[in-house]
Coordinates of C-alpha atoms in Angstrom, one line a residue:
X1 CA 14.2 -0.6 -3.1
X2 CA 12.3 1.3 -6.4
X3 CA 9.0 -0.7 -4.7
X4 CA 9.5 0.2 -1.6
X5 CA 9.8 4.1 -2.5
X6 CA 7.0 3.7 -5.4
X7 CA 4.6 2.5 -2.6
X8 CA 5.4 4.8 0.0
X9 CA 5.2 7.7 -2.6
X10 CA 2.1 6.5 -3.2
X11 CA 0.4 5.9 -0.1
X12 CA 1.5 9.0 1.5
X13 CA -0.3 11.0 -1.0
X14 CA -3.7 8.8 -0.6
X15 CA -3.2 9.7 3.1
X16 CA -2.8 13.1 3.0
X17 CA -5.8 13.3 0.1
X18 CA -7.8 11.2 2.4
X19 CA -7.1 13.2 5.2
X20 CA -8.3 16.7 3.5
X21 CA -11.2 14.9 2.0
X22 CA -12.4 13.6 5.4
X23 CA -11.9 16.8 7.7
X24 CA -14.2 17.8 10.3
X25 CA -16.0 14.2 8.9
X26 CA -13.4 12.0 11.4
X27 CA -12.5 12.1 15.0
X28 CA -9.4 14.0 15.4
X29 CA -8.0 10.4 16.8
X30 CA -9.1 8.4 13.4
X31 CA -7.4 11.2 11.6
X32 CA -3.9 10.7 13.6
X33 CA -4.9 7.2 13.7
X34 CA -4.3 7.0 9.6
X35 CA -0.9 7.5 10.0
X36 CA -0.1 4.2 11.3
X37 CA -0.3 2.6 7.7
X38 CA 1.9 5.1 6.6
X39 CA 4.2 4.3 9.5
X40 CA 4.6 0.2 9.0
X41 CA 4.7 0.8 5.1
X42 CA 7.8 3.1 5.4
X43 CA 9.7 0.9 8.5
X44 CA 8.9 -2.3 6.0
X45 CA 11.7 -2.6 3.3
X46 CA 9.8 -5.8 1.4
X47 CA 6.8 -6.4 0.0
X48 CA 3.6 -9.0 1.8
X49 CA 3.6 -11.2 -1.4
X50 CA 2.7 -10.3 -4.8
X51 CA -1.1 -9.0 -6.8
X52 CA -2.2 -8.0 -9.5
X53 CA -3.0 -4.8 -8.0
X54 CA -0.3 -3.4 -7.0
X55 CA 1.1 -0.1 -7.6
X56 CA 4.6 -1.6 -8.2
X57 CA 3.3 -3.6 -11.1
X58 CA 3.7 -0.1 -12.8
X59 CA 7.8 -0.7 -12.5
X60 CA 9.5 -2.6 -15.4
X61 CA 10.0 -6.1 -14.3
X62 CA 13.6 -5.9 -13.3
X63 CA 15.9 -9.2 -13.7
X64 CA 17.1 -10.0 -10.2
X65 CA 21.4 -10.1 -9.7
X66 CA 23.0 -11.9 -6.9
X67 CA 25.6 -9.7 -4.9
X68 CA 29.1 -10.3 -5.1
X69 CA 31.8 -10.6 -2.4
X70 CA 34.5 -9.4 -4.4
X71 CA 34.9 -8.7 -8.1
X72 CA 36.2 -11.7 -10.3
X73 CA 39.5 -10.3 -11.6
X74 CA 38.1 -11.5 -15.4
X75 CA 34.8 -9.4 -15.3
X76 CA 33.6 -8.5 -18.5
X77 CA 31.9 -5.9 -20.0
X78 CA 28.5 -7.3 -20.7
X79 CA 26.6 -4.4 -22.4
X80 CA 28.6 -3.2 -25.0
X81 CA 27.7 -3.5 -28.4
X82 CA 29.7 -5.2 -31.3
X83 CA 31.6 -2.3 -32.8
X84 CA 32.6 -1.6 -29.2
X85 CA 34.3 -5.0 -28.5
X86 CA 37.8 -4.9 -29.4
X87 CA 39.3 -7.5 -31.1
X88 CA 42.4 -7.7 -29.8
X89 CA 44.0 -11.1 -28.5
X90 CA 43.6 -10.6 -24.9
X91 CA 40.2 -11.3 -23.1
X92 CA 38.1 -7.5 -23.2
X93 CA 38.1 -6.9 -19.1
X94 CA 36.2 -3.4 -18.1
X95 CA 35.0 -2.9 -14.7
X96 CA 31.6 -1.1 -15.1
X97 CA 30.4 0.6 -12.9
X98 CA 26.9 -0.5 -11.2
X99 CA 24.6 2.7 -10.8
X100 CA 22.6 0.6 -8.6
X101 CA 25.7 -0.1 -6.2
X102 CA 26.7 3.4 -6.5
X103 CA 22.8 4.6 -5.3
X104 CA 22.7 2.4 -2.8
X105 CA 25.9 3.6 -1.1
X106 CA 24.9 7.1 -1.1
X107 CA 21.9 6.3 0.3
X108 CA 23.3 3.8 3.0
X109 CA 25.7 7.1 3.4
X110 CA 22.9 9.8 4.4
X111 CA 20.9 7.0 6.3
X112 CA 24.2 6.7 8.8
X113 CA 24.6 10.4 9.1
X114 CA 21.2 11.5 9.4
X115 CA 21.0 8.8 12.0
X116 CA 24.1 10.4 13.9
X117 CA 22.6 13.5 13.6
X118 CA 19.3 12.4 15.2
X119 CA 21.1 10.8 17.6
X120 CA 22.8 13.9 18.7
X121 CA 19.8 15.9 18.6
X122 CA 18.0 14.0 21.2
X123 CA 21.5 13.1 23.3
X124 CA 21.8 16.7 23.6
X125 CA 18.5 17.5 24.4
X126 CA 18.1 15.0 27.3
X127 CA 21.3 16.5 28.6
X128 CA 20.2 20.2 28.8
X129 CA 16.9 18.7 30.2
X130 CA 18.6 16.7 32.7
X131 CA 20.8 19.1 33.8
X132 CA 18.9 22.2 34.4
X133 CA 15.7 20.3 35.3
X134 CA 14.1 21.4 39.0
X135 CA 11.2 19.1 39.8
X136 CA 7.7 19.9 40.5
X137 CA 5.2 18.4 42.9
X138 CA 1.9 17.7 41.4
X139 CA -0.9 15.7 43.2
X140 CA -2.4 12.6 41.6
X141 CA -0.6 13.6 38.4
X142 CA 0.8 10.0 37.3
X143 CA 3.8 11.1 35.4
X144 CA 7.0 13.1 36.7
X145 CA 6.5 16.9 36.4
X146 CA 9.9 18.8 35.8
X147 CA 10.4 23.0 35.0
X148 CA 13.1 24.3 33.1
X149 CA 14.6 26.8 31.7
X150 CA 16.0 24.8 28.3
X151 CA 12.1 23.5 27.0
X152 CA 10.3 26.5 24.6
X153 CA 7.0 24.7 25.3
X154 CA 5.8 22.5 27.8
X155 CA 6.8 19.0 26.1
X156 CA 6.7 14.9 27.3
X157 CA 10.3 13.9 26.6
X158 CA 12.1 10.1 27.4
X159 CA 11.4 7.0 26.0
X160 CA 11.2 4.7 28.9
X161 CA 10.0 6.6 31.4
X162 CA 8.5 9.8 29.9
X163 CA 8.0 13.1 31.9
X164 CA 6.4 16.4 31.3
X165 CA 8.5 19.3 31.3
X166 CA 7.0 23.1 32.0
X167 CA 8.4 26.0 31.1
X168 CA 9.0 28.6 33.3
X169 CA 6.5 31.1 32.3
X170 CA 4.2 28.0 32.9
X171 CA 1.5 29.0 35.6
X172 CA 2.7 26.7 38.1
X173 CA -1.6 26.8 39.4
X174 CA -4.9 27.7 37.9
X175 CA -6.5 26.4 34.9
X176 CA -3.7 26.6 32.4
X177 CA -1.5 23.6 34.4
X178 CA -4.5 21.6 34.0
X179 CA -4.7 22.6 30.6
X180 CA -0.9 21.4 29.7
X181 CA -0.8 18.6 31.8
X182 CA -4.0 17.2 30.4
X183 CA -2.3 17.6 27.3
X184 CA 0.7 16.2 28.2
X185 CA -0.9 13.2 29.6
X186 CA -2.9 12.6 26.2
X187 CA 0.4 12.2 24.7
X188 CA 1.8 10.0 26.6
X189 CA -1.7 8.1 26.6
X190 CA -1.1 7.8 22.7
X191 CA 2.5 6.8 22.8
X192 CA 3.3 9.4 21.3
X193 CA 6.9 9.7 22.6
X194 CA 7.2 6.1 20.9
X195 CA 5.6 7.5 17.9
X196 CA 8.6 10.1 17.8
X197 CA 11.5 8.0 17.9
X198 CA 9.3 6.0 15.2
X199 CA 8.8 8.9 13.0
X200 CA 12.1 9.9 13.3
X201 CA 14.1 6.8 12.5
X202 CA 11.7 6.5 9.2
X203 CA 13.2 10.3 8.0
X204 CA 16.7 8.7 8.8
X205 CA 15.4 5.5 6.1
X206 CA 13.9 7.9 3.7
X207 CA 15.9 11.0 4.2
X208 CA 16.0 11.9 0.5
X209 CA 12.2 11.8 0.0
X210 CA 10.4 15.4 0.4
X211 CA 7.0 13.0 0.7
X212 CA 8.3 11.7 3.7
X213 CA 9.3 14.7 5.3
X214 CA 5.7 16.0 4.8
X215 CA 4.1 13.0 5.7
X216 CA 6.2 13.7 9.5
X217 CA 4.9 17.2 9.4
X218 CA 1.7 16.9 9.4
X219 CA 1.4 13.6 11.3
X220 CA 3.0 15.4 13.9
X221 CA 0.0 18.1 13.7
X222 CA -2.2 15.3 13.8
X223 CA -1.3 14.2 17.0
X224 CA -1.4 18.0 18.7
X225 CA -4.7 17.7 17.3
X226 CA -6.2 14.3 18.6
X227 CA -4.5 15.6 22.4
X228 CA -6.4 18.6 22.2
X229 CA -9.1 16.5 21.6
X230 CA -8.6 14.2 24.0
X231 CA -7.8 16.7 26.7
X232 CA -10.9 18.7 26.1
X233 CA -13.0 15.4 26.5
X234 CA -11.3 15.2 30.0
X235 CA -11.4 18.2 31.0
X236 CA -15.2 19.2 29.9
X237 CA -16.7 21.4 27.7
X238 CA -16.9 24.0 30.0
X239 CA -13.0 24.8 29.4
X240 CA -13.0 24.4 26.0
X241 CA -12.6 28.1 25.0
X242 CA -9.9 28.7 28.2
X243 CA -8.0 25.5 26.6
X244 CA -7.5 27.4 23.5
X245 CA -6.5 31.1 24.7
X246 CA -4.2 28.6 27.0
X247 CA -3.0 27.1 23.7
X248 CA -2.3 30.9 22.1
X249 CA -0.4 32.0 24.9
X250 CA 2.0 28.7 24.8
X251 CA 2.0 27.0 21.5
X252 CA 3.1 29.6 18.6
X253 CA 6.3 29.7 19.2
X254 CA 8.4 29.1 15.6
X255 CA 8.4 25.8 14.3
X256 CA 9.1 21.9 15.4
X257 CA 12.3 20.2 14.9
X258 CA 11.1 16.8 13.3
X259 CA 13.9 15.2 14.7
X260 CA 12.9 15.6 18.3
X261 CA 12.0 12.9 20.2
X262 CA 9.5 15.0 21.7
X263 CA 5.8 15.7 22.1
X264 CA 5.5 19.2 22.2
X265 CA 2.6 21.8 21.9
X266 CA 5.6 23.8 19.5
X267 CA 3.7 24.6 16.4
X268 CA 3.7 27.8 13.5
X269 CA 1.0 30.0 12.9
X270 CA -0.7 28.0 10.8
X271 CA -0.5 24.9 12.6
X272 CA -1.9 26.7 15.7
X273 CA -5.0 28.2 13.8
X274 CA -6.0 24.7 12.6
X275 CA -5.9 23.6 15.9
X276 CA -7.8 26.7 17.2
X277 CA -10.4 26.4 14.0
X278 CA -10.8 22.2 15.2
X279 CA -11.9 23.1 18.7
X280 CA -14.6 25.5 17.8
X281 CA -15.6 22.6 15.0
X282 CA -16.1 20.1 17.4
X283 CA -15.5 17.1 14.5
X284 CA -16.8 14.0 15.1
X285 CA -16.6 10.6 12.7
X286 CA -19.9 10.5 10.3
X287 CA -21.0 6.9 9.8
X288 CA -20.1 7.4 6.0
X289 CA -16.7 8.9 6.5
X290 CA -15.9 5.7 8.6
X291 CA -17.1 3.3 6.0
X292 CA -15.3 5.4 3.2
X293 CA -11.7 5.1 5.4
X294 CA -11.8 1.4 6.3
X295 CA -12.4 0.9 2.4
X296 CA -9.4 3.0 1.2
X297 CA -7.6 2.0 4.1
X298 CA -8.0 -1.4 2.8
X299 CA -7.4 -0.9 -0.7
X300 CA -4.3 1.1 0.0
X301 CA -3.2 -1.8 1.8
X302 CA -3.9 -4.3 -1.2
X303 CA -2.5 -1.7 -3.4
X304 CA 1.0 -0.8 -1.7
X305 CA 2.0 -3.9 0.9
X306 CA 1.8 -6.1 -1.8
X307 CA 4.9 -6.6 -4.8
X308 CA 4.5 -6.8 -8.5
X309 CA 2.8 -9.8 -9.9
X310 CA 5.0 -11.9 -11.2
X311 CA 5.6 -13.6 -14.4
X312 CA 7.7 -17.1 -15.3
X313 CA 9.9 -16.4 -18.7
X314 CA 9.1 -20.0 -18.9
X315 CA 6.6 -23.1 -17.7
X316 CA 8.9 -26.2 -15.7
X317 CA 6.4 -28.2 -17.9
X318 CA 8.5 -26.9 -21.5
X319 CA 11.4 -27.7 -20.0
X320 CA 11.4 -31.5 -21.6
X321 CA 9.8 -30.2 -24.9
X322 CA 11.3 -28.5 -27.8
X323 CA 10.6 -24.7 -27.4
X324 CA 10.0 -23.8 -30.9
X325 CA 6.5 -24.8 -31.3
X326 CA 4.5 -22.5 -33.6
X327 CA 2.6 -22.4 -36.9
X328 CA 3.9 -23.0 -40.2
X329 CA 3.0 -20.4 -41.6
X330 CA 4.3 -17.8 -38.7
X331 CA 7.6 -20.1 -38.9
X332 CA 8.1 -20.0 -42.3
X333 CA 7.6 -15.6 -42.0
X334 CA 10.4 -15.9 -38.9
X335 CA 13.1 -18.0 -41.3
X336 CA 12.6 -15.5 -44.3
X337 CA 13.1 -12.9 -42.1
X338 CA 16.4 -14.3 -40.3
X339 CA 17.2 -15.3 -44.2
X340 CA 16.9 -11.6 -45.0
X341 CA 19.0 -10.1 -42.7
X342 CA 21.8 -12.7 -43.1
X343 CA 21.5 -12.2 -47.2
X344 CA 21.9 -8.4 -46.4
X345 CA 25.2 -9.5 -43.5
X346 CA 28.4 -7.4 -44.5
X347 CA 30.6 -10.7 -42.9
X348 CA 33.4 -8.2 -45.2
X349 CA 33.6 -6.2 -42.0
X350 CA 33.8 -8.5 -39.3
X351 CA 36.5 -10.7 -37.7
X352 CA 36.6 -14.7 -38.4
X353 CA 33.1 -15.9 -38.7
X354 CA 33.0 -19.1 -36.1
X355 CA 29.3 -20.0 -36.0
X356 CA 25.6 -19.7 -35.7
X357 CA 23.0 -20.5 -32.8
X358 CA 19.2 -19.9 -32.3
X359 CA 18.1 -20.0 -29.0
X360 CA 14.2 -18.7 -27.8
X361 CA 15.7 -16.3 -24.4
X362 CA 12.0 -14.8 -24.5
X363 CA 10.6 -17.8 -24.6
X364 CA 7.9 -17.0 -27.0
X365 CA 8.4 -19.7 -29.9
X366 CA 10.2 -17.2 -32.2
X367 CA 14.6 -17.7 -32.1
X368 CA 17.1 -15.1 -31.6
X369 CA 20.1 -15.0 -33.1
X370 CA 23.4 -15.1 -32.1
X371 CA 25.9 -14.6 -34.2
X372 CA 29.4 -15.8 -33.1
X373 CA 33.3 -14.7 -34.3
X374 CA 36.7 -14.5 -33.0
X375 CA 38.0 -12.2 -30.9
X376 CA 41.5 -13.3 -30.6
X377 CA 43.2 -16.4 -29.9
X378 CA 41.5 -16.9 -26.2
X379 CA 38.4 -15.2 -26.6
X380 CA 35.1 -14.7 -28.8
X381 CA 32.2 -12.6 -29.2
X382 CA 29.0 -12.4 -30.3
X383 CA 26.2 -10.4 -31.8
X384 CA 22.3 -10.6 -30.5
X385 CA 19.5 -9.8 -32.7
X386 CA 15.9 -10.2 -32.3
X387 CA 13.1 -10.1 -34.7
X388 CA 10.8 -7.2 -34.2
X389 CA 8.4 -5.1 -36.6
X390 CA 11.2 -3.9 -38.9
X391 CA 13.3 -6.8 -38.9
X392 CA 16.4 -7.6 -37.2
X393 CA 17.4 -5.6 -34.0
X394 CA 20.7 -5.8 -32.7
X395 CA 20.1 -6.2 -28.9
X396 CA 23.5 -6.4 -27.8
X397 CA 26.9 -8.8 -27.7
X398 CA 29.4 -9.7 -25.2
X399 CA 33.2 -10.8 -25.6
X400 CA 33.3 -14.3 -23.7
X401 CA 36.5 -15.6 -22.4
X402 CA 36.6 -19.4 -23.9
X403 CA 40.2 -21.3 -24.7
X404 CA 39.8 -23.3 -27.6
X405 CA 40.0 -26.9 -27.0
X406 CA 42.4 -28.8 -24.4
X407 CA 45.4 -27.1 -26.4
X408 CA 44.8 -23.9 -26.9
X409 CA 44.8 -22.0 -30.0
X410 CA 43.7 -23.9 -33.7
X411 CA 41.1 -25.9 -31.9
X412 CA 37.9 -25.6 -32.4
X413 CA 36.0 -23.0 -30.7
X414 CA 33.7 -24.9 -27.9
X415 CA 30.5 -24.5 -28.2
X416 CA 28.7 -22.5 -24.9
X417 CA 26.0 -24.4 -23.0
X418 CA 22.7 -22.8 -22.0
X419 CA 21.7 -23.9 -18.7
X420 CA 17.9 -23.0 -17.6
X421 CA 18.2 -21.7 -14.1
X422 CA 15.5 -20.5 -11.8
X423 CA 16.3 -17.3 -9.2
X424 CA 15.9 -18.5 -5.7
X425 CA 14.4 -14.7 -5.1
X426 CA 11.1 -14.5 -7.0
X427 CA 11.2 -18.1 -8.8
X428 CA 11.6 -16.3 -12.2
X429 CA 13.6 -18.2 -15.2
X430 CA 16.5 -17.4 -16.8
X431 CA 18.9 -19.0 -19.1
X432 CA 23.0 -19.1 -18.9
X433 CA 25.1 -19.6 -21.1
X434 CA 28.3 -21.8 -19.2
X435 CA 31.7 -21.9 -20.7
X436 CA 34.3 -24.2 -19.0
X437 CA 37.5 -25.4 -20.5
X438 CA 40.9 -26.8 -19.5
X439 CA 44.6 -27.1 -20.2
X440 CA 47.6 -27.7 -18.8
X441 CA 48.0 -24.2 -17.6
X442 CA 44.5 -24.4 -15.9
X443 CA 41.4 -23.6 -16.1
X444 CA 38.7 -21.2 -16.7
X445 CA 35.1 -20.9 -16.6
X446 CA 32.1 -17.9 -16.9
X447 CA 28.2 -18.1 -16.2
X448 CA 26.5 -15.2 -18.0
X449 CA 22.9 -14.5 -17.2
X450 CA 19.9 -13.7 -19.8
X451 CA 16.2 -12.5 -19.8
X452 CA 14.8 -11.4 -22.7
X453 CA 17.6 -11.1 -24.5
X454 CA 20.1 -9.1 -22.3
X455 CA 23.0 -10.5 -20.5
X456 CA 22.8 -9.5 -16.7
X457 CA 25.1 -10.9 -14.8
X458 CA 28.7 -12.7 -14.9
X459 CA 30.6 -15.2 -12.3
X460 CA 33.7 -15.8 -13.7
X461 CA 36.6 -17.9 -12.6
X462 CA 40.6 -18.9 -13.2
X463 CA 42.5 -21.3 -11.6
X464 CA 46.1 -22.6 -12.3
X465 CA 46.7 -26.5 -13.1
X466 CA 45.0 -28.8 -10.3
X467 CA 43.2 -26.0 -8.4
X468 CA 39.3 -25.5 -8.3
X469 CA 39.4 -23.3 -5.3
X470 CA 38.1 -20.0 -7.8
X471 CA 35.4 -22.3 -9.6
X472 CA 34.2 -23.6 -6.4
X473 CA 34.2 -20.3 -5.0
X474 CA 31.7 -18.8 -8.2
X475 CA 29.6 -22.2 -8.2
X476 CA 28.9 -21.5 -4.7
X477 CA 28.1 -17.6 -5.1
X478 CA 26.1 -18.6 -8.5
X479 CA 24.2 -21.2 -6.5
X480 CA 23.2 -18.8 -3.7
X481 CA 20.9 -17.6 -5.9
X482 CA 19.9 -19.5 -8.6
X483 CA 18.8 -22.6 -8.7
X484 CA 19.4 -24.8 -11.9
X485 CA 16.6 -26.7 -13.6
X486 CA 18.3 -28.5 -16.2
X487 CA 21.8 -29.2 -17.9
X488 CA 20.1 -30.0 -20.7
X489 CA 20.3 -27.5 -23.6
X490 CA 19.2 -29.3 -26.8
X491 CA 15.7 -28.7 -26.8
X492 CA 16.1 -24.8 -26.6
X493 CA 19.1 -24.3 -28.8
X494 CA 20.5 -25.3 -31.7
X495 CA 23.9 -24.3 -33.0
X496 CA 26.5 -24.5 -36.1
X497 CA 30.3 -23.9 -35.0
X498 CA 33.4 -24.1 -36.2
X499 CA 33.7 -27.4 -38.7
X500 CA 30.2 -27.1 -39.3
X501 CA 28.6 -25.5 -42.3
X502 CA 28.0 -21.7 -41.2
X503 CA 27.0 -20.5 -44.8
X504 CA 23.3 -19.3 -45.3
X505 CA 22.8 -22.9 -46.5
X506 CA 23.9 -23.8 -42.7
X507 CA 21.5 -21.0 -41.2
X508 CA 18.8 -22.1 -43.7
X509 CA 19.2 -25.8 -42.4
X510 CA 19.4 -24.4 -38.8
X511 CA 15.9 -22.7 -39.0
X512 CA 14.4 -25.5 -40.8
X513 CA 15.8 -27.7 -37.7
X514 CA 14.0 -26.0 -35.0
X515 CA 11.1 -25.9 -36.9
X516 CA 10.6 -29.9 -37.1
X517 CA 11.7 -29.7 -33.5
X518 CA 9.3 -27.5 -32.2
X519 CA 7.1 -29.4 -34.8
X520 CA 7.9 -32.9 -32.8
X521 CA 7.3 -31.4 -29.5
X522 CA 3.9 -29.9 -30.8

């Protein structure tokens, strides 16, 4: 959605600066012409692909989420940070609200009513047409020809079959009929009454952006301008300056609705004096002005139709390799640093200490930490830090919901899996931690989503003894949209849990590991 309304921004204003940049250089028709990119960019909600020069590019590379049917009863709170996990013995459960759920329901919200509302506007303006509508006989005009006393200008209105209606202090004879007729006629030459109902329904998609609602203006203009071109050129030169006192005496009256499906002369003062000002210009399309449009026109197209270039976390080709390859020397600076930090670790402060485990989420040689406790008998939580500049960053922590053992409490504490999965959306990588476990009262299970660092997403599940209907159920939704790469963890992590050694000595031992294992797969 942010690409889609990044490029549109973006394109609109290129138009519009091309369009004051090339004025009087461009046929009236090219000018009204360069609203068609604007057009398909704003009715096309995805991107054509991916480049380097894209405009979107300039967004921060979001981590894609896959859409729930219903909320998961044991959803967990993902970004809270460890002094705002409690540590009580029940599982943390806070439903968080998604400001990207909540945004696209407002917008989904306008979109329905402004689409009523344009809907009614048009309803109700073919019924006051139809109903006081008297028609007119006009010879070898090829369109109907109505008058009536609910039109403030002379208009082409209906989608299907079009007609023009006149108002009644339309000359019924004489030059100015021609005049709005030819007019007419150029509209309905330029599908313009199509071009309404197109313009429209893209104010209904982007009701909420002042760009777009300016864009509509002065495409509309645009099109009063290429008639009156195009009517002139039918009509001859010789009528030019009777075509625009016909044009003063009909067109300034107040301002068009946007959401008419309508071509009419309507326009404000200023509107009508640009028009007026264009006749006595003449404007034709200089050579150079052409070239210089089908370039931009081309670049814009690069530059907006096209999505953000994207990046892998992670090559398929490390999957089978230990991910910790780097130089000694920038190893040994990452395992005094961790060393540091954990020699500085007030563990006085915290709940049970249960473990260690380094896994690479950035995938950029260089471990995080995550630093493991209890939370209470049925549930743990951890602390994320990343080396940066100044040392140690705490990044974040999330309470995970894991039974200990096949018997419950006094086990030890299993130790989480990390899956590598792949989103089926833009191929991008991500790795999961999985924690399933089993008793006799049932079972339970939770895939938590990472990139760089950051948990993203949680499918969780419960089931009572011999069901799998809930685990089935978030498999299914999980696999939707990712797909998994590898079951195989032990060449990206490495981990001390309960039973194990978790002093410093273990951490120590623990860094030194993935060091010879990034070592062997060098």
């Amino acid at each position: 959605m942010l690409e889609w309304i990044l490029s549109s921004c973006v394109l609109i204003l290129a138009v519009v600066g091309l369009r004051y940049l090339l004025r009087g250089r461009l046929s009236l028709r090219l000018q009204y012409a360069m609203w068609l990119i604007v057009l398909l960019r704003l009715l096309l909600p995805v991107s054509l692909g991916s480049s380097r020069v894209s405009v979107t590019n300039a967004l921060p590379q979001g981590v894609p989420v896959f859409s729930e049917a219903s909320e998961p009863a044991d959803t967990l709170e993902l970004t809270q940070t460890a002094a705002a996990v409690p540590f009580s013995g029940e599982p943390s459960v806070q439903p968080g609200l998604n400001i990207e759920e909540l945004l696209f329901a407002l917008w989904l919200i306008g979109v329905c009513m402004l689409l009523l509302w344009f809907a009614a506007v048009n309803i109700r303006l073919w019924r006051k047409l139809r109903h006081s509508r008297r028609m007119v006989s006009i010879e070898n005009f090829p369109l109907k020809v109505y008058i009536t006393d609910e039109a403030e200008t002379p208009c082409l209105f209906g989608l299907l079959r079009p007609a023009v209606y006149l108002t009644l202090e339309t000359p019924l004879e004489g030059p100015a009929l021609r005049h709005v007729l030819e007019h007419e006629l150029a509209h309905r030459r330029q599908g313009d009454h199509i071009w309404a109902l197109l313009r429209g329904l893209c104010l209904v998609l982007h009701w909420y952006n002042p760009l777009v609602w300016w864009a509509a203006s002065l495409s509309k203009r645009d099109a009063e301008l290429a008639c009156d071109e195009a009517a002139v050129r039918r009509l001859g030169e010789g009528e030019r300056a009777d075509y625009g006192r016909t044009l003063l005496g009909l067109s300034c009256r107040g301002r068009p609705d946007l959401l008419r499906a309508a071509t009419t002369m309507t326009g404000g003062k200023r509107a009508l004096r640009e028009r007026i000002r264009m006749l006595a210009k003449r404007p034709h399309t200089a050579h150079y002005a052409l070239v210089l449009l089908l370039l931009a026109a081309g670049a814009l197209a690069g530059c907006t139709f096209t999505g953000a270039e994207k990046t892998e976390a992670g090559p398929p080709d490390a999957l089978d390799e230990p991910v910790g390859d780097v130089a000694s020397s920038a190893a040994a600076d990452w395992e005094a640093a961790w060393l540091e930090f954990w020699d500085g670790y007030n563990l006085a402060e915290k709940p049970q200490h249960q473990g260690f485990q380094l896994i690479d989420l950035e995938f950029d040689g260089v471990p995080e930490l995550i630093v493991w406790f209890a939370g209470g008998p049925a549930n743990m939580y951890s602390e994320l830090y990343r080396l940066d500049e100044g040392g140690a960053e705490l990044v974040g922590g999330y309470s995970a919901n894991l039974v200990k053992g096949e018997t419950g409490v006094g086990d030890p504490w299993p130790e989480p899996t990390y899956l590598l999965v792949r989103s089926r959306d833009d191929g991008a990588y991500f790795w999961c931690v999985s924690s399933l476990s089993a008793s006799e009262q049932g079972s339970r299970g939770a895939w938590v989503l990472f990139q760089g660092g950051r948990p993203v997403e949680l499918a969780a599940f419960e089931d009572g003894p011999g069901e799998d209907a809930g685990r089935q159920a978030a498999w299914e939704q999980f696999d939707a949209a990712y797909e998994l790469v590898s079951w195989n963890s032990s060449a990206s992590t490495l981990s001390l849990f309960d039973g194990d050694d978790i002093s410093r000595d273990g951490l120590e031992g623990l860094l030194e590991a993935w060091t010879e294992a990034g070592a062997v797969g060098a």
